[in-house]
Coordinates of C-alpha atoms and ligand atoms in Angstrom, one line a residue:
X19 CA 0.1 31.4 24.4
X20 CA 0.0 28.6 21.9
X21 CA 2.8 26.4 20.6
X22 CA 5.9 25.3 22.4
X23 CA 8.0 23.5 19.8
X24 CA 11.6 23.2 20.7
X25 CA 14.7 22.4 18.7
X26 CA 17.9 21.4 20.7
X27 CA 21.0 23.4 19.7
X28 CA 24.7 22.7 20.6
X29 CA 25.2 20.7 23.8
X30 CA 22.7 22.5 26.1
X31 CA 21.0 25.2 24.1
X32 CA 17.6 25.3 22.3
X33 CA 15.3 27.5 20.3
X34 CA 11.7 27.3 21.4
X35 CA 8.8 28.7 19.4
X36 CA 6.7 30.4 22.1
X37 CA 4.1 32.2 20.0
X38 CA 3.4 33.7 16.6
X39 CA 1.0 36.0 15.0
X40 CA 0.0 36.1 11.3
X41 CA 0.3 33.8 8.3
X42 CA 0.8 33.8 4.6
X43 CA -2.9 34.7 4.2
X44 CA -2.4 37.7 6.5
X45 CA 0.5 38.9 4.3
X46 CA -1.7 38.7 1.2
X47 CA -4.6 40.4 3.0
X48 CA -2.2 43.2 4.0
X49 CA -0.8 43.6 0.5
X50 CA -4.2 43.6 -1.2
X51 CA -5.2 46.7 0.8
X52 CA -2.8 48.6 -1.5
X53 CA -5.1 47.7 -4.4
X54 CA -8.4 47.5 -2.5
X55 CA -8.8 43.9 -3.8
X56 CA -10.3 40.9 -1.9
X57 CA -9.4 37.3 -1.5
X58 CA -8.1 35.4 -4.5
X59 CA -7.2 31.8 -5.3
X60 CA -4.2 30.2 -3.6
X61 CA -2.3 30.3 -6.9
X62 CA -2.8 34.0 -7.2
X63 CA -1.9 34.5 -3.5
X64 CA 1.4 32.5 -4.1
X65 CA 2.1 34.7 -7.2
X66 CA 1.5 37.9 -5.2
X67 CA 3.8 36.8 -2.3
X68 CA 6.5 35.9 -4.9
X69 CA 6.0 39.3 -6.6
X70 CA 6.3 41.1 -3.2
X71 CA 9.5 39.2 -2.3
X72 CA 11.1 39.5 -5.7
X73 CA 10.5 43.3 -5.8
X74 CA 11.4 44.1 -2.2
X75 CA 7.8 45.2 -1.5
X76 CA 8.6 44.3 2.1
X77 CA 6.1 46.0 4.4
X78 CA 3.5 43.2 4.2
X79 CA 6.2 40.8 5.6
X80 CA 6.5 43.1 8.6
X81 CA 3.0 42.2 9.8
X82 CA 3.6 38.6 11.1
X83 CA 5.5 38.4 14.4
X84 CA 7.4 35.4 15.9
X85 CA 8.3 35.1 19.6
X86 CA 11.2 32.7 20.4
X87 CA 12.9 31.6 23.6
X88 CA 16.6 31.0 23.0
X89 CA 19.2 29.4 25.2
X90 CA 22.7 30.1 23.7
X91 CA 26.3 30.7 24.9
X92 CA 27.0 34.4 25.6
X93 CA 29.4 34.8 22.7
X94 CA 26.6 33.7 20.3
X95 CA 24.0 35.9 22.1
X96 CA 26.4 38.8 21.5
X97 CA 26.3 38.3 17.8
X98 CA 22.6 37.9 18.0
X99 CA 22.1 41.2 19.7
X100 CA 23.7 43.0 16.7
X101 CA 20.3 42.4 15.0
X102 CA 18.7 45.6 16.3
X103 CA 15.2 45.4 14.8
X104 CA 13.9 43.1 17.5
X105 CA 12.6 43.0 21.1
X106 CA 14.7 41.2 23.6
X107 CA 14.3 40.2 27.3
X108 CA 17.3 38.4 28.7
X109 CA 18.0 36.6 32.0
X110 CA 19.6 39.0 34.6
X111 CA 22.9 37.8 36.0
X112 CA 22.4 40.6 38.6
X113 CA 19.1 39.2 39.8
X114 CA 19.8 35.4 39.4
X115 CA 22.8 33.3 40.2
X116 CA 24.1 31.9 37.0
X117 CA 24.0 28.1 36.5
X118 CA 27.0 26.0 35.9
X119 CA 26.2 25.6 32.2
X120 CA 29.0 26.2 29.7
X121 CA 29.2 25.3 26.1
X122 CA 31.7 22.5 25.8
X123 CA 32.6 22.1 22.1
X124 CA 32.9 18.5 21.0
X125 CA 35.5 19.4 18.3
X126 CA 37.9 22.3 18.1
X127 CA 37.9 23.8 14.6
X128 CA 41.2 25.3 13.3
X129 CA 41.7 28.9 12.2
X130 CA 41.0 29.4 8.5
X131 CA 44.0 30.7 6.5
X132 CA 41.8 32.3 3.8
X133 CA 39.0 33.8 6.0
X134 CA 40.3 35.8 9.0
X135 CA 36.9 35.5 10.7
X136 CA 36.4 31.8 10.0
X137 CA 37.5 28.3 10.8
X138 CA 38.5 25.5 8.5
X139 CA 39.1 21.8 9.4
X140 CA 40.0 20.8 12.9
X141 CA 43.1 21.1 15.1
X142 CA 45.2 18.0 15.7
X143 CA 45.4 17.9 19.5
X144 CA 41.7 17.8 20.3
X145 CA 42.3 16.3 23.8
X146 CA 44.5 19.2 24.9
X147 CA 42.0 21.8 23.7
X148 CA 39.1 20.0 25.4
X149 CA 41.1 19.9 28.7
X150 CA 42.0 23.6 28.5
X151 CA 38.4 24.6 28.1
X152 CA 37.1 22.2 30.8
X153 CA 39.7 23.4 33.3
X154 CA 39.1 27.1 32.7
X155 CA 35.3 26.9 32.9
X156 CA 35.4 24.6 36.0
X157 CA 37.8 27.0 37.7
X158 CA 35.9 30.1 36.7
X159 CA 32.6 28.8 38.0
X160 CA 34.0 27.6 41.3
X161 CA 35.7 31.0 41.8
X162 CA 32.4 32.7 40.9
X163 CA 30.8 30.7 43.7
X164 CA 33.7 31.6 46.0
X165 CA 33.0 35.3 45.4
X166 CA 29.3 34.9 46.1
X167 CA 30.2 33.0 49.3
X168 CA 32.4 36.0 50.3
X169 CA 29.3 38.1 50.0
X170 CA 30.2 39.7 46.6
X171 CA 27.2 40.9 44.6
X172 CA 26.0 38.8 41.7
X173 CA 26.4 41.8 39.4
X174 CA 30.1 41.9 40.1
X175 CA 30.9 38.2 40.5
X176 CA 29.7 37.5 37.0
X177 CA 32.5 39.5 35.6
X178 CA 34.9 36.5 35.9
X179 CA 32.6 34.1 34.0
X180 CA 33.8 33.1 30.4
X181 CA 31.6 33.9 27.4
X182 CA 30.9 30.2 26.8
X183 CA 28.4 30.4 29.6
X184 CA 24.8 29.9 28.5
X185 CA 22.3 32.7 28.7
X186 CA 18.6 32.7 27.9
X187 CA 16.4 35.4 26.3
X188 CA 13.1 35.9 24.7
X189 CA 13.4 37.3 21.1
X190 CA 10.5 38.9 19.2
X191 CA 10.9 39.7 15.5
X192 CA 8.6 40.5 12.6
X193 CA 8.9 38.1 9.6
X194 CA 10.8 40.5 7.4
X195 CA 13.6 41.0 9.9
X196 CA 13.6 37.4 10.9
X197 CA 14.2 36.4 7.3
X198 CA 17.0 39.0 7.2
X199 CA 18.5 37.4 10.3
X200 CA 18.3 34.0 8.7
X201 CA 19.8 35.2 5.5
X202 CA 22.9 36.5 7.3
X203 CA 23.2 33.8 10.0
X204 CA 22.4 30.7 7.9
X205 CA 25.1 31.8 5.5
X206 CA 28.4 29.9 5.3
X207 CA 30.2 33.1 6.4
X208 CA 28.4 33.1 9.7
X209 CA 30.0 31.3 12.7
X210 CA 29.0 27.6 12.8
X211 CA 27.4 27.8 16.2
X212 CA 25.0 30.6 15.3
X213 CA 24.2 28.8 12.0
X214 CA 22.9 25.9 14.2
X215 CA 20.4 28.3 15.8
X216 CA 19.5 30.0 12.5
X217 CA 18.8 26.6 10.9
X218 CA 16.7 25.6 13.9
X219 CA 14.6 28.8 13.6
X220 CA 14.2 28.1 9.9
X221 CA 12.8 24.7 10.6
X222 CA 10.3 26.2 13.2
X223 CA 9.0 29.0 11.0
X224 CA 8.8 27.3 7.6
X225 CA 5.6 25.5 8.4
X226 CA 4.1 28.7 9.8
X227 CA 4.7 30.7 6.6
X228 CA 5.3 28.1 3.9
X229 CA 4.6 30.3 0.9
X230 CA 6.6 33.3 2.1
X231 CA 9.6 31.1 3.2
X232 CA 9.6 29.4 -0.2
X233 CA 9.5 32.8 -1.9
X234 CA 12.4 34.0 0.3
X235 CA 14.4 30.9 -0.6
X236 CA 13.7 31.5 -4.3
X237 CA 14.3 35.2 -4.5
X238 CA 16.6 36.0 -1.6
X239 CA 18.4 33.1 0.1
X240 CA 19.3 31.3 -3.1
X241 CA 19.8 34.3 -5.4
X242 CA 23.1 36.1 -5.9
X243 CA 24.3 39.6 -6.6
X244 CA 26.7 40.3 -9.4
X245 CA 29.1 43.3 -9.8
X246 CA 29.0 45.3 -13.1
X247 CA 32.1 43.5 -14.4
X248 CA 30.6 40.1 -13.7
X249 CA 27.4 41.2 -15.4
X250 CA 29.4 42.0 -18.6
X251 CA 30.7 38.4 -18.7
X252 CA 27.3 37.0 -18.0
X253 CA 25.8 39.2 -20.8
X254 CA 28.3 37.8 -23.3
X255 CA 27.5 34.2 -22.4
X256 CA 23.7 34.8 -22.3
X257 CA 23.7 36.2 -25.9
X258 CA 24.6 32.8 -27.2
X259 CA 22.5 30.8 -24.7
X260 CA 19.7 28.4 -25.5
X261 CA 17.2 27.3 -22.9
X262 CA 14.4 24.6 -22.8
X263 CA 12.4 27.2 -20.9
X264 CA 12.2 30.4 -23.0
X265 CA 10.5 32.2 -20.1
X266 CA 13.6 31.9 -18.0
X267 CA 15.9 33.1 -20.8
X268 CA 13.5 36.0 -21.5
X269 CA 13.5 36.9 -17.8
X270 CA 17.4 36.8 -17.6
X271 CA 17.7 38.9 -20.7
X272 CA 15.2 41.3 -19.4
X273 CA 17.1 41.8 -16.2
X274 CA 20.4 42.2 -18.1
X275 CA 18.8 44.8 -20.4
X276 CA 19.4 42.5 -23.5
X277 CA 17.2 42.2 -26.6
X278 CA 15.0 39.1 -26.7
Ligands
LIG320 C1 29.2 37.0 8.9 C2 29.1 38.2 9.7 C3 30.2 38.8 10.2 C4 30.1 40.0 11.0 N1 31.2 40.6 11.5 C5 31.1 41.7 12.3 C6 32.2 42.3 12.9 O1 33.3 41.8 12.7 N2 32.0 43.4 13.7 C7 30.8 43.9 14.0 O2 30.7 44.9 14.7 N3 29.7 43.3 13.4 C8 29.8 42.2 12.6 N4 28.7 41.7 12.1 C9 27.4 42.3 12.4 C10 26.8 43.0 11.2 O3 27.6 44.1 10.8 C11 25.4 43.5 11.5 O4 25.4 44.5 12.6 C12 24.4 42.4 11.9 O5 24.6 41.3 11.0 C13 23.0 42.9 11.9 O6 22.6 43.1 10.6 P1 21.6 44.3 10.2 O7 22.2 45.6 10.7 O8 21.3 44.2 8.8 O9 20.3 43.9 11.1 P2 19.4 44.7 12.0 O10 20.1 45.4 13.1 O11 18.2 43.8 12.4 O12 18.8 45.8 11.0 C14 17.9 45.4 9.9 C15 18.0 46.5 8.9 O13 17.5 47.8 9.4 C16 18.3 48.8 8.9 N5 19.0 49.5 10.0 C17 19.0 49.1 11.3 N6 19.6 50.0 12.1 C18 20.1 51.0 11.2 C19 20.9 52.1 11.4 N7 21.3 52.5 12.6 N8 21.1 52.9 10.3 C20 20.6 52.5 9.1 N9 19.9 51.4 8.9 C21 19.6 50.7 9.9 C22 19.3 48.3 7.9 O14 18.7 48.3 6.7 C23 19.4 46.8 8.4 O15 19.9 45.9 7.4 C24 28.8 40.5 11.3 C25 27.7 39.9 10.7 C26 27.8 38.8 10.0 C27 26.5 38.1 9.4

């Protein structure tokens, strides 16, 4: 056991860095076994990590491992569990009585009219929405306690609790899949609540793997894919482009299969 850094998320949640294994140096060491080469300068190591990230030579990024302790509402944990390439151990609502801990949103966002999965802006009657949520969670929890008092099993009584209830789990991931998770869940298309957690994880892991995370930001997170039709338009523009940095222009033309 080593670190125990924690970032608060939503009203009662958190992400806590429990432990980690590996570093940028370990990624480089792993990659160099491919070529039988030894330690090089930091500049060369940074270049190698960027090369690996840019070219999807991903197995060296599978070597480091991060263990996190998460406290999140069940509806967020459910999205989280879709990321199958991880190890999870979650609190058992069969074994333990669940605490009266629900996510109470401060502000109710409105349904987006352009994105069926997303929200946009906020609803007008915040007070009414806050009251509906408060009443339903208070009632559900007190009825849960009533069922337990009647002698009902915890595994059955939990069935009446809403998905805003907080759960806790330990989550272990290798760096490659953790960055994949961040790429999907820091994105603007992901639900705002899970983005809060993804951003917290990003803040925790960036100091552990500064070169790899910077390379990921450069070559994955902040890069975009283009369709063939979009590429045709870009090609036409690039033909006439000038740049103060000829290397960048050369690299773009190279990727687009243009003469330079
Ligand atoms: C914005 C957003 C909206 C979403 N909406 C929905 C939704 O409406 N409904 C829904 O069900 N899900 C939804 N998802 C979940 C999504 O479809 C993925 O299941 C989830 O993001 C996990 O991604 P992943 O499979 O790449 O990750 P992981 O499960 O961690 O897998 C990592 C990688 O391993 C490989 N892999 C893992 N398992 C398999 C397999 N069985 N076969 C082949 N390759 C595999 C793939 O390359 C995969 O990218 C949504 C996700 C996002 C980010």
